[in-house]
Tab-separated table of C-alpha atoms in Angstrom:
chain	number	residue	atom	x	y	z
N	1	UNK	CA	162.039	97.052	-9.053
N	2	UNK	CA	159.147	94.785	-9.830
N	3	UNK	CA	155.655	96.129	-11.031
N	4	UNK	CA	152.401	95.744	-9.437
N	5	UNK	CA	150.816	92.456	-9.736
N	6	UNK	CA	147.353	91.356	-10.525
N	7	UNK	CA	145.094	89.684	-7.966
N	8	UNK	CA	142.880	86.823	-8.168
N	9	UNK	CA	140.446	85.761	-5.667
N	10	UNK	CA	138.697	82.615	-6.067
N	11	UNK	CA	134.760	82.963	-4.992
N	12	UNK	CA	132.791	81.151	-7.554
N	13	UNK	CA	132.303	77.868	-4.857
N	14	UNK	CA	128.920	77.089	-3.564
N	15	UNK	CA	129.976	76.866	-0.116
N	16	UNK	CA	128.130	73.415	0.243
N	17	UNK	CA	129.751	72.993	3.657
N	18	UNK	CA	127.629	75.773	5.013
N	19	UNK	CA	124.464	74.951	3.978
N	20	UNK	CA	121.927	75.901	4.735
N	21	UNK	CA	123.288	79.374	5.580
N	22	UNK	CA	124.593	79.818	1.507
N	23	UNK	CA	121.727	78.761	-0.005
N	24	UNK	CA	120.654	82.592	1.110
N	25	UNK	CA	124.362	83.874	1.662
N	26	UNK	CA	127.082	83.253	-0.816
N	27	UNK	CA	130.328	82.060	0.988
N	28	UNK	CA	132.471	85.478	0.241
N	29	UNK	CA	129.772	87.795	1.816
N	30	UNK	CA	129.319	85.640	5.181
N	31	UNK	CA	129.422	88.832	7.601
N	32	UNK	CA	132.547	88.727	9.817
N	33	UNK	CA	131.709	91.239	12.791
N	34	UNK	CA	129.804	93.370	10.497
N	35	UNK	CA	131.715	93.254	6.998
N	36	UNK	CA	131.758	90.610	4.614
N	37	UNK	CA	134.395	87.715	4.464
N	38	UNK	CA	135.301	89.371	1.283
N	39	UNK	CA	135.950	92.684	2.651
N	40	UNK	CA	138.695	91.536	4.684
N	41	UNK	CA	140.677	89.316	1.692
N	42	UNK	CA	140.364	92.663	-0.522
N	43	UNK	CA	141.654	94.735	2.801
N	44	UNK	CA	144.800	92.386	3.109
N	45	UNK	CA	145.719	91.888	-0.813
N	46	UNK	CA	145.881	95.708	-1.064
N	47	UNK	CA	148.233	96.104	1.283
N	48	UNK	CA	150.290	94.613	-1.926
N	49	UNK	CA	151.828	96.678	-4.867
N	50	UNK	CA	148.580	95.492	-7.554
N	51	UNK	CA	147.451	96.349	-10.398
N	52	UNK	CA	144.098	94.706	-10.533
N	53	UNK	CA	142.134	92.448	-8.682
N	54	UNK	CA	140.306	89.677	-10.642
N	55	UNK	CA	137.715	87.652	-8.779
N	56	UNK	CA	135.175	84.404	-10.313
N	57	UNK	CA	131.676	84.241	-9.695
N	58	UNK	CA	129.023	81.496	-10.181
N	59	UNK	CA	126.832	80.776	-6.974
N	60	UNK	CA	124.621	83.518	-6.293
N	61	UNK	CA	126.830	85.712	-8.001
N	62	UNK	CA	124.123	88.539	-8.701
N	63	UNK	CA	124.907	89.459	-4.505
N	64	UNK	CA	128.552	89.376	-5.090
N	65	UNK	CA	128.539	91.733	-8.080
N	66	UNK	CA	126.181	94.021	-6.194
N	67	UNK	CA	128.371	94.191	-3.286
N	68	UNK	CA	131.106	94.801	-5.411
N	69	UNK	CA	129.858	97.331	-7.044
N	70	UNK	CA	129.354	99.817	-3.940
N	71	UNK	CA	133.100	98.587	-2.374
N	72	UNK	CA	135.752	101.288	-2.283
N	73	UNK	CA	138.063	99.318	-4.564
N	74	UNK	CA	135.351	98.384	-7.203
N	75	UNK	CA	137.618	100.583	-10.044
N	76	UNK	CA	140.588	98.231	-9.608
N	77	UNK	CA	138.181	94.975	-10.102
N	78	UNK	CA	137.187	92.390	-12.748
N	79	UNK	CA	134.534	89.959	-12.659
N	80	UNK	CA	135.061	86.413	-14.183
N	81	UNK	CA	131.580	85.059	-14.005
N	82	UNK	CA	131.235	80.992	-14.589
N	83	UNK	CA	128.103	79.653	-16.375
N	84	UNK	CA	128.812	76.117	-14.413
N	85	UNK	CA	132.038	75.791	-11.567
N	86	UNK	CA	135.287	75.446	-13.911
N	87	UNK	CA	137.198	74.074	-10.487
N	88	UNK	CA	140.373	75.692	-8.666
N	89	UNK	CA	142.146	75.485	-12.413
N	90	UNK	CA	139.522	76.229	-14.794
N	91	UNK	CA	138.928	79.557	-13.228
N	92	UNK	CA	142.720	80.395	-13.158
N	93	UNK	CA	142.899	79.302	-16.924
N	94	UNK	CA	139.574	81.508	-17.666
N	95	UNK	CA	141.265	84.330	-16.725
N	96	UNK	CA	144.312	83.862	-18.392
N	97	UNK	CA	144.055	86.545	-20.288
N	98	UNK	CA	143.638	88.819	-17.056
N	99	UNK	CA	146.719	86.970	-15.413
N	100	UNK	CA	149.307	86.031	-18.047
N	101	UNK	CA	150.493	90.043	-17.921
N	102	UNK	CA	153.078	88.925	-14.802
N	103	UNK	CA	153.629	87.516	-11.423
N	104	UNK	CA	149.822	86.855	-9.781
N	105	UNK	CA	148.262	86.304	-6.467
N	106	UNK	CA	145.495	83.751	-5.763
N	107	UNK	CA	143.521	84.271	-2.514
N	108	UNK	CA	140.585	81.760	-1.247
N	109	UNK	CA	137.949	84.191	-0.704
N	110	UNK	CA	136.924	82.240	2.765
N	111	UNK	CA	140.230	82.310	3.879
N	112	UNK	CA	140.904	85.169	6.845
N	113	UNK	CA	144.468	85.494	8.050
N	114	UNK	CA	147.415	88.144	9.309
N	115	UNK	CA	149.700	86.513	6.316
N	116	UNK	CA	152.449	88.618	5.556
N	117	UNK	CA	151.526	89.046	1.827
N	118	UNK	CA	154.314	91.392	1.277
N	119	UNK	CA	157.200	89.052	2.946
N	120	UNK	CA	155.325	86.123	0.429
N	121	UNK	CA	156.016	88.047	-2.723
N	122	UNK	CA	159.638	89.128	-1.980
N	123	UNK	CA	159.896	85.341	-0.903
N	124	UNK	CA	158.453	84.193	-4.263
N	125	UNK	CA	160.497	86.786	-6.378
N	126	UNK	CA	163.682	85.805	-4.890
N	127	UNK	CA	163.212	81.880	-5.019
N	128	UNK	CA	162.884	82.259	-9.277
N	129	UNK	CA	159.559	79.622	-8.086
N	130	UNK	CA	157.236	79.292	-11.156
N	131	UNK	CA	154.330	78.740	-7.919
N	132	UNK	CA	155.437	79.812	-3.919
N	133	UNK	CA	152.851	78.447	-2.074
N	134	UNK	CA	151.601	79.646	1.639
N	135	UNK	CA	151.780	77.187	4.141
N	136	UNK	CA	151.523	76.167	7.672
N	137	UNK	CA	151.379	73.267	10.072
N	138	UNK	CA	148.207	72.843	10.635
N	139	UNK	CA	147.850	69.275	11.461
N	140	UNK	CA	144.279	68.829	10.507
N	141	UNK	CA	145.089	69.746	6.809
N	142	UNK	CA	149.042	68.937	6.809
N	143	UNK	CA	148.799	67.098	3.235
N	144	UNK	CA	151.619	68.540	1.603
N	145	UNK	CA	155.076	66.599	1.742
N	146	UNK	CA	157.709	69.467	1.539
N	147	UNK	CA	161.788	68.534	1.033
N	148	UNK	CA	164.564	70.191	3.236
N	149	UNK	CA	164.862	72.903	0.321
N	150	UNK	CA	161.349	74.356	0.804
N	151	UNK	CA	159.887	72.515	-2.599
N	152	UNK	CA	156.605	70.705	-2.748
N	153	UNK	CA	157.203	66.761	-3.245
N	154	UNK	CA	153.949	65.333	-3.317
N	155	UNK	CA	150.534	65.029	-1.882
N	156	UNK	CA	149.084	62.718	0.606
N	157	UNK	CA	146.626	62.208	2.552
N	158	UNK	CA	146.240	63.123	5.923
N	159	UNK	CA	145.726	60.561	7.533
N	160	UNK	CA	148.908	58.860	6.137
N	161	UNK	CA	151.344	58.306	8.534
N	162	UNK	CA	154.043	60.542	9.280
N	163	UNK	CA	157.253	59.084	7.242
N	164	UNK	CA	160.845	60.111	7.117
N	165	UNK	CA	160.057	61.537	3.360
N	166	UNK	CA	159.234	65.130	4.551
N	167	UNK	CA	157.814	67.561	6.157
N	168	UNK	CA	154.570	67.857	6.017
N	169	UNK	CA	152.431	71.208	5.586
N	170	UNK	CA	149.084	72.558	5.041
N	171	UNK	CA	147.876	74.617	2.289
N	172	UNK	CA	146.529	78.146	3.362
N	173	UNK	CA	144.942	79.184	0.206
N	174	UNK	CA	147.213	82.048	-0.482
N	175	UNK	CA	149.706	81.794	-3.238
N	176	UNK	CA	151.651	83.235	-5.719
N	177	UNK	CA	152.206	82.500	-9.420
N	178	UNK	CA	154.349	82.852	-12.518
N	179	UNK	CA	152.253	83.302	-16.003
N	180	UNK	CA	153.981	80.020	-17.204
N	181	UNK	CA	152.360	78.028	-14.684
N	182	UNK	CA	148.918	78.960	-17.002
N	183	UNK	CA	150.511	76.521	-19.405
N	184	UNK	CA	149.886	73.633	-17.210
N	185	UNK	CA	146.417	74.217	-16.799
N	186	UNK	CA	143.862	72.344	-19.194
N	187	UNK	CA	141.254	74.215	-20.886
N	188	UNK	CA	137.632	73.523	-18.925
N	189	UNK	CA	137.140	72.114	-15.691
N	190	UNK	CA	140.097	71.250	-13.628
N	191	UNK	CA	141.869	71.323	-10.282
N	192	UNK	CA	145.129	73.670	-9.413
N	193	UNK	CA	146.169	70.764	-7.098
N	194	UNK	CA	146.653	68.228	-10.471
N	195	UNK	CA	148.681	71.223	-11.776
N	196	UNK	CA	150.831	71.887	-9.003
N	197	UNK	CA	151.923	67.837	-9.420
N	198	UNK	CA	151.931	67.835	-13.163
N	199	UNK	CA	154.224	71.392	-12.856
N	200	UNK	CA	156.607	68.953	-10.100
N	201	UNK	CA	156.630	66.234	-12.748
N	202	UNK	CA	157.792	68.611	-14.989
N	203	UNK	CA	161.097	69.173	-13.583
N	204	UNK	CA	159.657	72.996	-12.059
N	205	UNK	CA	160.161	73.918	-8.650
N	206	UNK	CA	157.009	74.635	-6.802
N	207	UNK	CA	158.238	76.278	-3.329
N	208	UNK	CA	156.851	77.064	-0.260
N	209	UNK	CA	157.273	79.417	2.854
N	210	UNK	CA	156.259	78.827	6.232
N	211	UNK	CA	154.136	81.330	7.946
N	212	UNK	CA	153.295	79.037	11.000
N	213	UNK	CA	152.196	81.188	13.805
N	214	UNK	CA	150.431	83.920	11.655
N	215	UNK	CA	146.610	83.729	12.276
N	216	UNK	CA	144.691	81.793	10.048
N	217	UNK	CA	140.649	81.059	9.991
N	218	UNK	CA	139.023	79.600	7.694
N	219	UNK	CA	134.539	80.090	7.114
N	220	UNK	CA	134.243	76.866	5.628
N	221	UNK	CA	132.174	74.890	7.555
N	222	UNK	CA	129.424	76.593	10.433
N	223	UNK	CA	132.005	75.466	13.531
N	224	UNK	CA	134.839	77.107	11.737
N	225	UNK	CA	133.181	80.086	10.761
N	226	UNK	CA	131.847	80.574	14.698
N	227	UNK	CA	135.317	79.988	15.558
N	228	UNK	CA	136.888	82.662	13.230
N	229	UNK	CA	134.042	84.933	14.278
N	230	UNK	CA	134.868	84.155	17.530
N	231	UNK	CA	138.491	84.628	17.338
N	232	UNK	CA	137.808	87.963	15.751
N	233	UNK	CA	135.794	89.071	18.359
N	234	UNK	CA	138.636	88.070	20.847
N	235	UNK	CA	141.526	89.688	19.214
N	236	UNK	CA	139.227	93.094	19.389
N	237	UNK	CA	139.392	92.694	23.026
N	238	UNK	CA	135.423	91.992	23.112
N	239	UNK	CA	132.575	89.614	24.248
N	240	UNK	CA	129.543	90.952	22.491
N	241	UNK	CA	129.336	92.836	18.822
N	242	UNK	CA	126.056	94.538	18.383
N	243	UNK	CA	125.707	95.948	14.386
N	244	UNK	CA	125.095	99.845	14.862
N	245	UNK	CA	121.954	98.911	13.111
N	246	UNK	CA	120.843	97.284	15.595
N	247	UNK	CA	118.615	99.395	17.809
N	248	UNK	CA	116.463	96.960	20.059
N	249	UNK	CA	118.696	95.357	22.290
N	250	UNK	CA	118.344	97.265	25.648
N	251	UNK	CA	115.883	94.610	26.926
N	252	UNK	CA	117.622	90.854	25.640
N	253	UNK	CA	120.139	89.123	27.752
N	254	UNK	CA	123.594	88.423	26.498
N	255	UNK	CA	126.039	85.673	27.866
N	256	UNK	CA	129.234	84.678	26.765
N	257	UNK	CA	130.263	85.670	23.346
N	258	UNK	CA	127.667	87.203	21.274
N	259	UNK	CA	127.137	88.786	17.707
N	260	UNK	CA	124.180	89.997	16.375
N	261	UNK	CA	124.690	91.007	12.723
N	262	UNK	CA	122.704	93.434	10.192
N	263	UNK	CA	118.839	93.992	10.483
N	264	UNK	CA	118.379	91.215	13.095
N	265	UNK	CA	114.694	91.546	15.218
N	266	UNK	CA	114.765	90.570	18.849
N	267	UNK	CA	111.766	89.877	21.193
N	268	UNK	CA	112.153	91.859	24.496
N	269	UNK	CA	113.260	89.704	27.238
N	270	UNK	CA	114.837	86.814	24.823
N	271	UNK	CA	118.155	85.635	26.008
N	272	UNK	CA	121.160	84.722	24.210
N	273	UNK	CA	124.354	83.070	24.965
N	274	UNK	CA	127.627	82.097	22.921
N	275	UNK	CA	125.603	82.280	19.726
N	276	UNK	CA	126.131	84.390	16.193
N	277	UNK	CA	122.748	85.786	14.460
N	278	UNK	CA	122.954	86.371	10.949
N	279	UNK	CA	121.706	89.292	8.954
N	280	UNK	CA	117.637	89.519	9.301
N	281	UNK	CA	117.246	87.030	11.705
N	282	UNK	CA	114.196	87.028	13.661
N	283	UNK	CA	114.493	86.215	17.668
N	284	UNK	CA	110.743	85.803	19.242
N	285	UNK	CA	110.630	85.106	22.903
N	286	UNK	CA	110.953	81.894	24.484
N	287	UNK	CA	113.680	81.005	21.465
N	288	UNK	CA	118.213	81.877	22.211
């Protein structure tokens, strides 16, 4: 029987993609139907048999330790704050110390899915892989070029061809690590990706498995994070999420799908259709 593994969720990015929006809101606390992006990574990662739960900071990291500190599970985590971005690898190596004690999880923080995190881990365990990495076809990410035994060849980009070298994957931004791997990683700023090859190069097996068909969302850029809001909303059976703070609705119009998030002020008689409003936005009339 294996012991309970450590977490690591990477949230330190500055969510450039989104900007505007994260130059107020930092990427891991975008509000998903009321709770934070966050909220829903830390929900599915302790469905898991963990120990801890380690997770970087840099950009506007005085909201995420807040936040952390009131959340249910804030006993079980450590902060690795970053005085400048260290990169997918650099924060991994930062925390070595945190993740060399045994088999680790790393989880984007933007990343919202119905992954099977406890079918990944007896997956990973059983393959003897010093990395098992998540993946999917997902054709407008499928960079990963994966041989008939389930092991990561190479990296390409997409808009390579299709070749008879293959298969080809995406990356979901869940995976799962041995402490060795840590080796591989440089001290400072560096990328997991450049690891992951240098690891292949190396003669170790980095393995996959498939979850194609699980949902997976991502909140990188605005469209995506409408449509994983969206897609949220759907799978609740709904059209319209109103935040119970939210008190002054009884005389707006709402078409299509709608959210109105957290401390959000609405004219009377403003309409709004297909359309998400962010915490403490302001609606006057004449403006949805």
């Amino acid at each position: 029987m294996n012991d309970g593994i450590n977490v690591f969720i990477l949230a330190a990015g500055l969510g450039e993609r989104l900007r505007p929006v994260t130059d107020h809101i930092p990427k891991p606390l975008m509000p998903v139907l009321g709770r934070p992006a966050l909220q829903y990574v830390l929900d599915n990662v302790s469905l898991l048999p963990f120990n801890k739960i380690g997770i970087n900071l840099h950009h506007k990291k005085e909201a995420v330790e807040q936040w952390v500190s009131q959340c249910a599970l804030k006993e079980k985590i450590i902060l690795f704050p970053e005085r400048s971005i260290l990169g997918t690898g650099g924060a991994l190596k930062n925390a070595e110390g945190f993740l060399r004690e045994g088999t680790f999880l790393v989880h984007n923080s933007d990343i919202l899915s119905h992954i099977d995190l406890g079918r990944l881990l007896e997956h990973h365990y059983s393959s003897k892989n010093i990395v098992t990495l998540a993946v999917h076809d997902y054709p407008k990410f499928n960079n990963l070029v994966i041989d008939e035994n389930g092991s990561l060849k190479e990296i390409k980009k997409r808009e390579t061809p299709q070749l008879p070298d293959g298969k080809r994957s995406a990356f979901t931004g869940i995976a799962l690590y041995e402490p060795d791997f840590l080796k591989r990683l440089p001290a400072g700023v560096s990328s997991v990706v450049d690891a992951w090859l240098n690891a292949v190069s190396a003669g170790y097996r980095i393995g996959t498995m498939d979850v194609t068909g699980c949902h997976w969302s991502d909140i990188g850029t605005p469209s995506a994070y409408a449509s994983a809001v969206f897609d949220m909303l759907r799978n609740e059976g709904e059209v319209i999420f109103i935040h119970p703070s939210i008190s002054n609705c009884h005389d707006i119009d709402l078409e299509g799908h709608v959210v109105i998030e957290d401390g959000c002020i609405i004219d009377k008689g403003v309409s709004l259709k297909n359309c998400i409003l962010l915490p403490h936005s302001c609606i006057e009339t004449g403006v949805g």
